Short mmCIF file of C-alpha atoms in Angstrom, two decimals:
data_model
loop_
_atom_site.label_atom_id
_atom_site.label_comp_id
_atom_site.label_asym_id
_atom_site.label_seq_id
_atom_site.Cartn_x
_atom_site.Cartn_y
_atom_site.Cartn_z
CA MET K 1 59.24 79.61 127.49
CA THR K 2 56.94 77.27 125.42
CA GLU K 3 53.88 79.67 126.45
CA ALA K 4 55.94 82.79 125.59
CA PHE K 5 56.85 81.91 122.17
CA GLU K 6 52.53 81.05 121.51
CA GLU K 7 52.11 84.65 122.93
CA ALA K 8 54.82 86.15 120.67
CA PRO K 9 52.98 88.61 117.65
CA VAL K 10 51.89 86.90 114.86
CA HIS K 11 52.63 88.68 111.52
CA ARG K 12 49.45 88.74 109.55
CA ASP K 13 51.02 88.69 106.26
CA VAL K 14 52.47 85.85 106.80
CA PRO K 15 49.96 82.82 105.82
CA PRO K 16 49.87 80.65 108.82
CA GLY K 17 51.33 77.35 108.38
CA PRO K 18 49.90 74.05 110.69
CA SER K 19 50.00 74.20 114.08
CA TRP K 20 51.88 71.64 116.17
CA GLU K 21 48.78 70.33 117.45
CA GLU K 22 46.97 69.64 113.80
CA LEU K 23 50.16 67.80 113.26
CA VAL K 24 50.40 65.67 116.43
CA THR K 25 46.47 64.90 115.27
CA ALA K 26 46.91 63.69 112.22
CA ALA K 27 50.05 61.90 113.16
CA LEU K 28 48.12 59.71 116.12
CA LEU K 29 44.80 59.20 113.95
CA GLY K 30 47.20 58.20 111.12
CA THR K 31 46.89 60.15 107.88
CA ASP K 32 44.52 57.35 106.13
CA ARG K 33 42.13 58.84 108.38
CA ARG K 34 43.28 62.46 108.98
CA THR K 35 45.22 64.40 106.07
CA PRO K 36 47.74 66.23 106.97
CA PRO K 37 46.84 70.42 107.00
CA GLY K 38 48.40 71.64 103.67
CA ALA K 39 48.83 68.15 102.14
CA PRO K 40 48.36 68.16 98.50
CA PRO K 41 44.90 65.99 97.42
CA GLY K 42 46.26 62.43 96.28
CA GLY K 43 49.97 63.14 97.37
CA ASP K 44 51.96 61.02 99.32
CA ALA K 45 50.24 61.75 102.98
CA PRO K 46 52.94 60.87 105.06
CA ALA K 47 55.96 62.65 103.60
CA ALA K 48 53.66 65.83 103.34
CA LEU K 49 53.23 65.06 107.37
CA LEU K 50 56.89 64.25 107.61
CA ASP K 51 57.97 67.51 105.70
CA ALA K 52 55.53 69.61 107.95
CA ALA K 53 56.17 68.23 110.87
CA ALA K 54 60.86 69.31 110.34
CA VAL K 55 59.27 72.75 109.31
CA GLU K 56 57.76 73.26 112.68
CA THR K 57 60.24 71.24 114.56
CA VAL K 58 62.80 74.31 113.44
CA ARG K 59 60.62 77.01 113.86
CA ARG K 60 60.02 76.02 117.62
CA ARG K 61 63.58 75.25 118.14
CA ALA K 62 64.68 79.23 117.12
CA GLY K 63 61.58 80.45 119.21
CA LEU K 64 60.15 82.80 116.47
CA ARG K 65 56.88 82.56 114.60
CA PRO K 66 57.55 82.96 110.73
CA GLY K 67 57.94 86.38 109.75
CA PRO K 68 58.27 88.25 106.29
CA ALA K 69 61.41 87.82 104.70
CA ALA K 70 64.28 90.69 104.26
CA ALA K 71 64.53 92.75 101.54
CA PRO K 72 66.92 91.50 99.02
CA LEU K 73 70.50 92.45 98.91
CA GLU K 74 71.21 94.90 95.77
CA PRO K 75 73.12 93.68 93.45
CA ALA K 76 76.84 94.91 93.45
CA ALA K 77 77.41 97.37 90.73
CA PRO K 78 79.30 95.50 87.60
CA ASP K 79 82.33 95.59 86.39
CA PRO K 80 82.60 95.42 82.53
CA ARG K 81 86.73 94.16 82.97
CA PRO K 82 86.89 90.57 81.93
CA VAL K 83 88.60 88.33 84.21
CA PRO K 84 92.35 86.92 83.69
CA PRO K 85 92.63 83.75 81.93
CA PRO K 86 91.95 80.42 83.37
CA ALA K 87 95.43 79.61 84.36
CA ALA K 88 96.21 82.87 85.22
CA GLY K 89 93.30 82.98 87.87
CA ARG K 90 94.62 79.55 89.00
CA ARG K 91 97.81 81.02 90.07
CA LEU K 92 95.94 83.79 91.71
CA ALA K 93 94.26 81.12 94.02
CA THR K 94 97.68 79.07 94.72
CA LEU K 95 99.36 82.98 95.79
CA LEU K 96 96.50 83.37 98.00
CA ALA K 97 96.00 79.92 99.83
CA ASP K 98 100.21 80.37 100.08
CA ARG K 99 100.76 81.06 104.40
CA PRO K 100 104.12 81.36 105.80
CA SER K 101 105.05 78.52 108.18
CA PRO K 102 107.33 79.02 111.07
CA GLY K 103 110.57 77.01 110.36
CA SER K 104 114.35 76.45 111.27
CA GLY K 105 115.17 80.21 109.78
CA ARG K 106 116.93 78.68 107.03
CA ARG K 107 115.24 79.70 103.66
CA SER K 108 113.99 76.54 101.24
CA THR K 109 114.76 76.46 97.75
CA ALA K 110 110.82 76.65 96.82
CA PRO K 111 109.66 80.55 96.28
CA ASP K 112 107.99 82.77 98.59
CA LEU K 113 104.43 82.96 97.04
CA MET K 114 103.01 85.74 99.44
CA GLU K 115 105.95 88.22 98.36
CA LEU K 116 105.44 87.77 94.69
CA LEU K 117 101.16 88.71 95.32
CA PRO K 118 101.87 92.39 95.02
CA GLN K 119 103.76 91.66 91.84
CA TRP K 120 100.73 89.56 90.22
CA LEU K 121 98.33 91.76 91.22
CA ALA K 122 100.40 94.69 89.87
CA ALA K 123 100.39 92.84 86.53
CA ALA K 124 96.69 92.16 86.15
CA ASN K 125 96.01 95.66 86.89
CA ARG K 126 98.00 96.87 84.17
CA ARG K 127 96.06 94.71 81.67
CA GLY K 128 92.64 95.83 83.16
CA PHE K 129 91.57 92.64 84.76
CA ALA K 130 89.32 92.06 87.38
CA ALA K 131 88.99 89.76 90.28
CA PRO K 132 87.08 86.52 89.85
CA PRO K 133 84.17 86.09 92.12
CA GLU K 134 85.45 83.21 93.88
CA LEU K 135 88.31 84.57 94.85
CA LEU K 136 87.12 87.57 96.13
CA PRO K 137 87.13 86.64 99.96
CA ALA K 138 90.63 85.14 99.98
CA LEU K 139 91.69 88.23 98.48
CA LEU K 140 89.90 90.46 100.85
CA ASP K 141 91.46 88.62 103.97
CA ALA K 142 94.66 88.77 102.32
CA ALA K 143 94.52 92.87 101.84
CA ARG K 144 93.23 92.98 105.55
CA GLY K 145 96.84 91.13 106.95
CA ARG K 146 98.46 93.04 104.68
CA THR K 147 98.14 97.16 104.14
CA ASP K 148 100.58 97.22 101.70
CA LEU K 149 98.02 95.00 99.67
CA ARG K 150 95.19 97.28 99.96
CA PRO K 151 96.03 99.67 97.02
CA ALA K 152 96.42 97.15 94.43
CA ALA K 153 93.82 94.44 96.28
CA LEU K 154 90.90 96.70 95.68
CA ALA K 155 91.81 98.05 92.38
CA PHE K 156 91.39 94.51 91.24
CA ALA K 157 88.32 93.87 93.32
CA GLY K 158 86.66 96.82 91.28
CA PRO K 159 82.92 97.39 93.06
CA ARG K 160 82.22 93.81 94.67
CA ALA K 161 84.96 94.86 97.46
CA VAL K 162 82.79 97.27 98.50
CA TRP K 163 79.35 95.29 98.16
CA LEU K 164 80.99 92.61 100.24
CA ALA K 165 82.56 94.86 102.64
CA ARG K 166 79.43 96.43 103.95
CA LEU K 167 78.59 92.55 104.64
CA ASN K 168 81.68 91.64 106.79
CA PRO K 169 82.84 93.92 108.99
CA GLU K 170 86.56 92.34 109.40
CA TRP K 171 87.11 93.68 105.71
CA ARG K 172 85.41 97.28 106.59
CA PHE K 173 88.97 98.77 105.41
CA ALA K 174 87.92 98.39 102.05
CA LEU K 175 85.28 101.28 102.83
CA ARG K 176 87.78 103.66 104.56
CA SER K 177 89.92 102.88 101.58
CA ALA K 178 86.78 103.24 98.49
CA PRO K 179 86.36 107.16 97.51
CA GLY K 180 83.46 108.34 99.45
CA GLY K 181 83.42 104.92 101.33
CA GLY K 182 82.23 103.56 98.21
CA ALA K 183 79.56 106.10 97.68
CA ALA K 184 79.47 107.93 93.92
CA LEU K 185 81.19 111.37 94.23
CA PRO K 186 79.13 114.50 92.28
CA GLY K 187 80.64 115.02 89.33
CA PRO K 188 81.93 118.29 87.70
CA GLY K 189 78.70 119.98 87.15
CA GLU K 190 76.79 118.63 90.73
CA THR K 191 77.58 122.05 92.33
CA GLU K 192 75.10 121.39 94.85
CA ALA K 193 75.27 117.87 95.29
CA MET K 194 79.19 118.83 96.03
CA ARG K 195 78.12 121.35 98.20
CA ARG K 196 76.00 119.46 100.36
CA LEU K 197 78.72 116.78 100.64
CA TRP K 198 81.53 119.03 101.50
CA GLU K 199 79.06 120.41 104.57
CA GLU K 200 77.27 117.45 105.67
CA GLY K 201 79.74 113.95 104.80
CA LEU K 202 81.74 112.17 107.11
CA PHE K 203 85.45 112.88 107.16
CA ALA K 204 86.59 110.05 104.94
CA GLU K 205 83.77 111.08 102.39
CA ARG K 206 84.70 114.78 102.69
CA VAL K 207 88.57 114.13 102.06
CA ALA K 208 87.59 111.79 98.89
CA LEU K 209 85.80 115.02 97.59
CA LEU K 210 88.66 116.85 98.05
CA THR K 211 90.88 114.93 96.38
CA ALA K 212 88.84 114.01 93.65
CA VAL K 213 87.72 117.82 92.56
CA ARG K 214 91.96 118.82 93.32
CA ALA K 215 92.78 116.42 90.90
CA ARG K 216 90.56 117.55 87.93
CA ASP K 217 90.32 121.54 89.23
CA ALA K 218 92.64 123.02 91.74
CA ALA K 219 90.91 125.98 91.88
CA ALA K 220 87.68 124.54 92.69
CA ALA K 221 88.78 122.64 95.53
CA ARG K 222 90.66 125.36 97.13
CA GLU K 223 87.74 127.49 97.14
CA LEU K 224 85.80 124.35 98.82
CA LEU K 225 88.33 124.33 101.09
CA ALA K 226 88.24 127.96 102.24
CA ALA K 227 84.82 127.79 102.28
CA THR K 228 84.61 125.90 105.36
CA TRP K 229 88.11 126.50 106.34
CA ALA K 230 87.07 128.58 109.68
CA THR K 231 85.42 126.35 111.30
CA GLU K 232 87.38 123.03 110.86
CA ARG K 233 88.90 121.21 113.31
CA ALA K 234 92.81 121.52 113.45
CA GLU K 235 93.47 118.00 112.92
CA ASP K 236 90.95 117.95 110.00
CA ARG K 237 92.60 121.37 108.36
CA LEU K 238 95.76 119.72 108.75
CA MET K 239 94.80 116.58 106.94
CA PHE K 240 92.86 118.75 103.91
CA LEU K 241 96.11 121.44 103.59
CA ASP K 242 97.80 117.97 102.85
CA SER K 243 95.77 117.42 99.95
CA LEU K 244 97.25 120.61 98.36
CA ARG K 245 100.33 118.75 97.84
CA ALA K 246 99.02 117.17 94.28
CA GLY K 247 99.10 120.07 91.86
CA LEU K 248 100.94 122.58 93.92
CA GLY K 249 101.15 125.42 92.63
CA PRO K 250 101.58 129.22 92.30
CA ALA K 251 97.74 130.28 92.80
CA ASP K 252 97.69 128.23 95.88
CA GLU K 253 99.98 131.14 97.28
CA PRO K 254 97.25 133.46 99.02
CA PHE K 255 95.79 130.61 100.80
CA LEU K 256 98.52 128.79 101.82
CA GLU K 257 100.14 132.68 103.22
CA ARG K 258 96.97 133.12 105.34
CA ALA K 259 97.29 129.87 106.52
CA LEU K 260 100.35 130.73 108.10
CA ALA K 261 98.59 132.71 111.19
CA ASP K 262 96.56 129.34 111.97
CA ARG K 263 96.07 128.58 115.24
CA SER K 264 97.73 125.21 114.75
CA ARG K 265 101.30 124.89 115.03
CA ASN K 266 101.18 121.81 112.40
CA VAL K 267 98.86 123.52 110.00
CA ARG K 268 101.32 126.56 110.14
CA SER K 269 104.78 123.96 109.49
CA THR K 270 102.83 122.19 106.80
CA ALA K 271 101.65 125.64 105.17
CA ALA K 272 105.26 126.69 105.66
CA GLU K 273 106.38 123.70 103.77
CA LEU K 274 104.24 123.88 100.89
CA LEU K 275 104.98 127.30 100.27
CA SER K 276 108.91 126.71 100.40
CA ALA K 277 108.24 123.89 97.63
CA LEU K 278 107.49 126.95 95.35
CA PRO K 279 110.70 128.66 94.24
CA GLY K 280 108.50 132.27 93.45
CA SER K 281 106.37 132.31 96.50
CA ALA K 282 107.05 135.37 98.92
CA LEU K 283 107.98 132.96 101.45
CA ALA K 284 110.57 131.21 99.94
CA GLY K 285 111.58 134.82 99.01
CA ARG K 286 112.38 135.87 102.50
CA MET K 287 113.95 132.38 103.54
CA ALA K 288 116.11 133.07 100.73
CA GLU K 289 117.22 136.37 102.17
CA ARG K 290 117.65 135.05 105.85
CA ALA K 291 119.79 131.72 104.53
CA GLY K 292 121.84 134.18 102.15
CA SER K 293 122.88 136.30 104.95
CA CYS K 294 124.21 132.87 106.91
CA VAL K 295 126.11 131.62 104.54
CA SER K 296 128.62 133.20 101.82
CA VAL K 297 132.25 132.48 100.45
CA ASP K 298 135.52 133.94 102.27
CA ARG K 299 137.48 135.13 98.95
CA THR K 300 140.04 136.01 101.31
CA ARG K 301 141.93 133.06 101.90
CA SER K 302 144.25 131.27 99.61
CA THR K 303 141.49 128.64 98.50
CA PRO K 304 137.47 130.29 98.79
CA THR K 305 135.70 128.81 101.47
CA ILE K 306 132.27 128.96 102.73
CA VAL K 307 131.33 130.37 106.21
CA VAL K 308 128.88 129.95 108.36
CA GLU K 309 127.13 132.31 110.31
CA ALA K 310 124.16 130.68 112.29
CA PRO K 311 121.21 132.53 113.36
CA HIS K 312 121.12 133.76 116.69
CA GLU K 313 117.50 133.92 117.74
CA CYS K 314 114.00 132.96 116.01
CA ASP K 315 112.51 135.69 115.81
CA ALA K 316 108.62 135.91 115.31
CA GLY K 317 108.45 136.39 111.47
CA MET K 318 110.73 133.25 111.66
CA GLU K 319 108.68 131.17 113.36
CA ARG K 320 105.63 132.31 111.64
CA ASP K 321 107.34 131.18 108.35
CA GLY K 322 107.29 127.66 110.03
CA VAL K 323 110.45 127.73 111.81
CA ALA K 324 110.35 125.60 114.77
CA ALA K 325 112.45 127.53 117.47
CA THR K 326 112.53 124.81 120.18
CA ALA K 327 115.63 122.35 119.04
CA PRO K 328 115.35 118.23 119.41
CA ALA K 329 117.42 116.93 122.40
CA GLY K 330 120.99 116.84 122.04
CA ARG K 331 120.72 119.34 119.08
CA GLY K 332 122.26 122.73 119.09
CA GLU K 333 119.62 125.85 118.91
CA ARG K 334 121.54 127.70 115.96
CA SER K 335 122.35 125.02 113.75
CA TRP K 336 118.68 123.37 114.17
CA TRP K 337 117.66 126.89 113.36
CA LEU K 338 119.99 127.24 110.17
CA GLY K 339 119.03 123.91 108.82
CA GLN K 340 115.69 124.91 108.53
CA LEU K 341 116.40 128.20 107.11
CA VAL K 342 118.85 126.48 104.13
CA GLU K 343 116.37 123.72 103.30
CA ALA K 344 113.21 125.77 103.12
CA ALA K 345 115.62 128.58 100.69
CA PRO K 346 114.93 128.13 96.77
CA LEU K 347 118.41 125.98 95.48
CA GLY K 348 118.25 128.22 92.42
CA GLY K 349 119.24 131.40 94.73
CA TRP K 350 122.64 130.12 95.42
CA SER K 351 124.60 130.31 92.42
CA ALA K 352 124.47 134.09 92.49
CA ARG K 353 124.99 134.38 96.13
CA LEU K 354 128.06 132.14 96.03
CA GLY K 355 129.87 133.71 93.25
CA GLY K 356 128.04 132.09 89.92
CA ARG K 357 129.14 128.53 90.88
CA THR K 358 127.66 125.43 89.58
CA PRO K 359 126.05 123.23 92.03
CA GLN K 360 128.39 120.94 92.02
CA GLU K 361 131.14 123.61 92.17
CA ILE K 362 129.72 125.29 95.58
CA VAL K 363 129.17 121.32 97.67
CA ALA K 364 133.11 120.88 96.19
CA LEU K 365 133.89 123.68 98.00
CA PRO K 366 135.27 123.67 101.61
CA VAL K 367 133.38 124.50 104.36
CA ALA K 368 134.92 126.47 107.57
CA ASP K 369 134.66 125.37 110.90
CA ASP K 370 132.61 122.11 111.17
CA TRP K 371 129.39 123.34 109.43
CA GLN K 372 130.30 121.07 106.32
CA ASP K 373 127.73 118.32 107.74
CA GLU K 374 125.08 120.58 108.78
CA LEU K 375 124.82 122.93 105.97
CA HIS K 376 125.02 119.77 103.20
CA ALA K 377 122.31 117.52 105.45
CA ALA K 378 120.09 121.15 104.89
CA TRP K 379 120.90 121.25 101.00
CA CYS K 380 119.77 117.10 100.63
CA ARG K 381 116.78 117.91 102.23
CA ALA K 382 116.04 121.05 100.00
CA ALA K 383 117.18 119.17 96.50
CA VAL K 384 114.71 116.71 98.20
CA ARG K 385 111.63 118.94 98.88
CA GLN K 386 112.11 121.12 95.82
CA ARG K 387 112.89 117.63 93.34
CA ASP K 388 116.02 119.60 91.83
CA PRO K 389 117.85 116.63 90.11
CA SER K 390 120.65 118.96 89.43
CA TRP K 391 121.48 119.95 92.99
CA ALA K 392 120.54 116.04 93.59
CA ARG K 393 123.80 114.94 91.51
CA ALA K 394 125.93 117.56 93.13
CA LEU K 395 125.05 115.81 96.43
CA LEU K 396 125.35 112.29 95.46
CA GLY K 397 128.75 112.71 94.23
CA ALA K 398 130.07 110.35 91.38
CA PRO K 399 129.67 106.68 92.66
CA ALA K 400 132.64 105.61 92.32
CA ALA K 401 134.38 108.56 94.44
CA ALA K 402 136.52 106.73 97.21
CA GLU K 403 134.25 108.32 99.85
CA ALA K 404 131.40 105.64 99.89
CA ALA K 405 128.67 108.17 101.48
CA GLY K 406 129.39 110.77 98.70
CA PRO K 407 130.49 114.52 99.42
CA GLY K 408 127.23 115.86 100.75
CA ALA K 409 124.47 113.20 101.71
CA VAL K 410 124.92 111.98 105.56
CA SER K 411 123.05 108.88 105.75
CA LEU K 412 121.85 106.10 103.06
CA ALA K 413 118.41 107.39 104.27
CA GLU K 414 119.30 110.77 102.47
CA ARG K 415 121.53 109.30 99.34
CA ALA K 416 118.58 107.41 98.84
CA LYS K 417 115.74 110.39 99.09
CA LEU K 418 118.52 112.08 96.53
CA LEU K 419 118.36 109.19 94.12
CA GLY K 420 114.50 109.28 94.03
CA THR K 421 114.70 112.50 92.42
CA LEU K 422 116.54 111.33 89.12
CA PRO K 423 114.88 110.03 86.31
CA ALA K 424 114.51 106.07 86.47
CA GLY K 425 117.60 105.09 83.96
CA GLU K 426 120.04 107.41 85.92
CA ARG K 427 118.83 105.81 89.30
CA ALA K 428 119.81 102.58 88.26
CA GLU K 429 122.98 103.49 86.24
CA TRP K 430 124.17 105.08 89.29
CA VAL K 431 123.54 102.43 91.46
CA ALA K 432 124.92 99.97 89.41
CA VAL K 433 128.62 101.55 89.39
CA PHE K 434 128.14 102.32 93.28
CA ILE K 435 127.68 98.09 93.91
CA ALA K 436 130.63 97.75 91.17
CA THR K 437 132.28 99.85 93.45
CA HIS K 438 131.62 99.46 97.32
CA GLY K 439 130.03 96.36 96.76
CA LEU K 440 126.43 95.43 98.95
CA SER K 441 126.77 96.51 102.26
CA GLU K 442 125.11 99.18 102.01
CA THR K 443 123.09 98.94 99.27
CA PHE K 444 119.55 97.67 100.61
CA GLN K 445 118.04 100.92 100.91
CA LEU K 446 120.03 102.61 97.53
CA LEU K 447 117.71 99.37 95.77
CA GLY K 448 114.70 99.74 97.12
CA VAL K 449 114.20 103.51 95.03
CA CYS K 450 114.96 101.94 91.93
CA ALA K 451 112.26 100.60 89.10
CA VAL K 452 111.14 97.20 88.77
CA PRO K 453 112.13 95.26 87.09
CA TRP K 454 115.37 96.12 87.63
CA SER K 455 117.73 97.75 83.87
CA GLU K 456 120.50 94.55 83.07
CA PRO K 457 123.38 96.50 83.66
CA LEU K 458 121.99 97.12 87.67
CA GLY K 459 120.69 93.43 87.75
CA ARG K 460 124.33 92.25 86.72
CA ALA K 461 126.34 94.82 89.35
CA VAL K 462 123.89 92.90 92.03
CA VAL K 463 124.07 89.23 90.73
CA ASP K 464 128.17 89.39 90.28
CA ALA K 465 128.39 91.06 93.89
CA LEU K 466 126.53 88.26 95.39
CA ASP K 467 128.88 86.06 93.41
CA ILE K 468 131.68 87.97 94.42
CA ALA K 469 130.63 87.98 98.08
CA ARG K 470 130.11 84.08 98.10
CA ASP K 471 133.93 83.42 96.87
CA ALA K 472 134.98 85.47 99.29
CA GLY K 473 133.76 83.12 102.10
CA SER K 474 131.34 86.46 103.22
CA TYR K 475 128.68 85.29 106.13
CA PRO K 476 126.02 84.19 103.46
CA TRP K 477 122.78 85.38 105.90
CA SER K 478 124.39 88.77 105.90
CA PHE K 479 122.80 89.09 102.09
CA SER K 480 119.19 87.53 102.15
CA GLY K 481 117.78 91.03 102.24
CA VAL K 482 119.39 91.57 99.14
CA MET K 483 118.69 88.32 97.49
CA GLY K 484 114.96 88.46 98.60
CA LEU K 485 114.76 91.60 96.48
CA ALA K 486 116.72 90.29 93.53
CA GLU K 487 113.81 87.39 93.62
CA ARG K 488 111.49 90.25 92.87
CA CYS K 489 113.12 92.85 91.10
CA LEU K 490 115.40 91.25 88.60
CA ASP K 491 114.09 90.57 85.07
CA PRO K 492 112.70 87.12 85.04
CA ALA K 493 114.40 86.85 81.53
CA ALA K 494 117.59 86.62 83.87
CA ALA K 495 116.81 83.28 84.78
CA GLY K 496 118.77 81.58 82.07
CA ARG K 497 122.45 82.93 82.41
CA LEU K 498 121.77 82.18 86.68
CA GLU K 499 121.57 78.76 86.02
CA ALA K 500 125.50 78.30 86.56
CA LEU K 501 125.21 80.10 89.80
CA THR K 502 122.92 77.29 91.27
CA ALA K 503 125.67 74.56 92.02
CA ALA K 504 127.36 74.04 94.87
CA ARG K 505 130.54 74.84 95.44
CA ASP K 506 133.09 74.01 97.82
CA ASP K 507 133.50 76.44 101.13
CA PRO K 508 136.56 78.81 100.83
CA GLU K 509 139.17 78.22 103.95
CA ASP K 510 137.43 80.95 105.90
CA ALA K 511 134.01 80.67 105.03
CA SER K 512 131.26 79.83 107.75
CA PRO K 513 130.18 76.24 107.84
CA GLY K 514 127.81 75.31 105.61
CA ALA K 515 127.97 78.75 103.44
CA GLY K 516 128.50 77.03 100.04
CA GLY K 517 125.27 75.10 100.77
CA TYR K 518 123.36 77.50 101.63
CA TRP K 519 124.64 79.94 98.51
CA ALA K 520 123.96 77.35 96.36
CA GLU K 521 120.39 76.72 97.65
CA ALA K 522 119.93 80.55 97.28
CA PHE K 523 120.69 80.83 93.73
CA GLN K 524 118.62 77.89 93.13
CA ARG K 525 115.54 79.75 94.92
CA LEU K 526 116.41 82.82 93.08
CA VAL K 527 116.40 81.31 89.56
CA GLY K 528 113.76 79.25 90.58
CA THR K 529 111.30 82.58 91.74
CA LEU K 530 112.62 84.28 88.19
CA ARG K 531 111.18 81.12 86.54
CA LEU K 532 108.25 81.43 88.27
CA ARG K 533 107.56 85.12 87.54
CA ALA K 534 107.88 84.26 84.10
CA ALA K 535 105.26 81.96 83.83
CA MET K 536 102.92 84.48 85.67
CA LEU K 537 103.24 87.02 83.64
CA ALA K 538 102.95 84.38 80.37
CA GLU K 539 99.62 83.37 82.35
CA LEU K 540 97.86 86.63 82.56
CA ASP K 541 98.77 87.86 78.91
CA GLY K 542 96.72 83.83 77.77
CA GLY K 543 99.89 82.01 77.44
#
């Protein structure tokens, strides 16, 4: 093996060091008789000999002759943003160091720091801070393990995240998440560079380019897509088409109409969905005509009643406009086709077709022959797709209504989606009244669509309902999900008035064993977390 090392080619641009034989000779003869090779005149010859021997030993053990140094790394792009105040930086280090540990299943009174990290990052990004360089590795490690953290973490990390990701394959997600893999995208005036990147770039780079161009010039993005549409793979066409959701408008209709004839069923379906979100599109008009022929009001009855005559077939025109002909297992074909037609028809046309009634009046009409659930569910999907708050309100109904599910929503998921179409204040008010009337048993999904921090009425309704559940002797672990949401979503300013809830109370007669202690611990944890969140915000503000 030694012979192989000696026969390795020598890099002639590297000054040769002393050979091992020269060093051995100097050691045997003594440094007073033989000056070690490379030792400075008048220097400490024995120390120079030992230093040279140490270097040569490492070289021999590595098995390589010295070579030219690698080119130095290009520095990361500058980040002009300031780092957070020192106290906030220390808080971030603590949040990143926290790791959940296995336990008995019972939550302690200590806040879950990892659950507060998303809020800390969001608050830091709102204030325009950049990540402290020494915390970037821990931040990227946290984002690698939690995809929900990645957008906020990468925004906070800035260009240094991309620079580090090129050096560590475990952080490669940062390259995929950054526009163009971290490369600068062509600007508005760089037409040739834009064309070249679109025609020759990697798929992720092309998606990033199309998204960026769409954000500033919808027509230019559409022209870019049209130029290569016929040669794109079906799965790529589907992803590119999805980018048109941002800024969707009437000018996109001709392109989307052509996509209705695409070879891929998924592309046709997506094009039809986008067109149906444009109430003035030709497809929306065709769907309105089809749906209108299926739904009418029978005025001959003692009470005006909606009657439904579902389609008897799915013809070629319906399929071209995005109607899936094959129903899922367990679903009737006619009801399947009807639901798709009603979902794609513009909601604004139903008033004229159903006697000039308002959405509330239409939803309140009885529906003959057990078609109500199918019809209302389709209207729910249409209200969400078309972002129509007036229909959403009608389908949600009054939150204090005796029928907890509302007159039109068929599930909690549907109600949550309908609430998402309403302004944030109205959404919170509706959920607050719903909780005050029906309690917390069905509210987890509804609370998830409310803006954070919760408004004062919504926060009070949640806390009051939790306190009522405790007094009623309810099984405490049933509300752990809502309690966790409250820790993250209640306004931190509410901590003071919740202090009284942290005291332990005697268990009611029918309560689960130990329930009182659990409830006390849960409220202690809630108050402690709210105080911690308040401290986090103060630290970010320099307090």
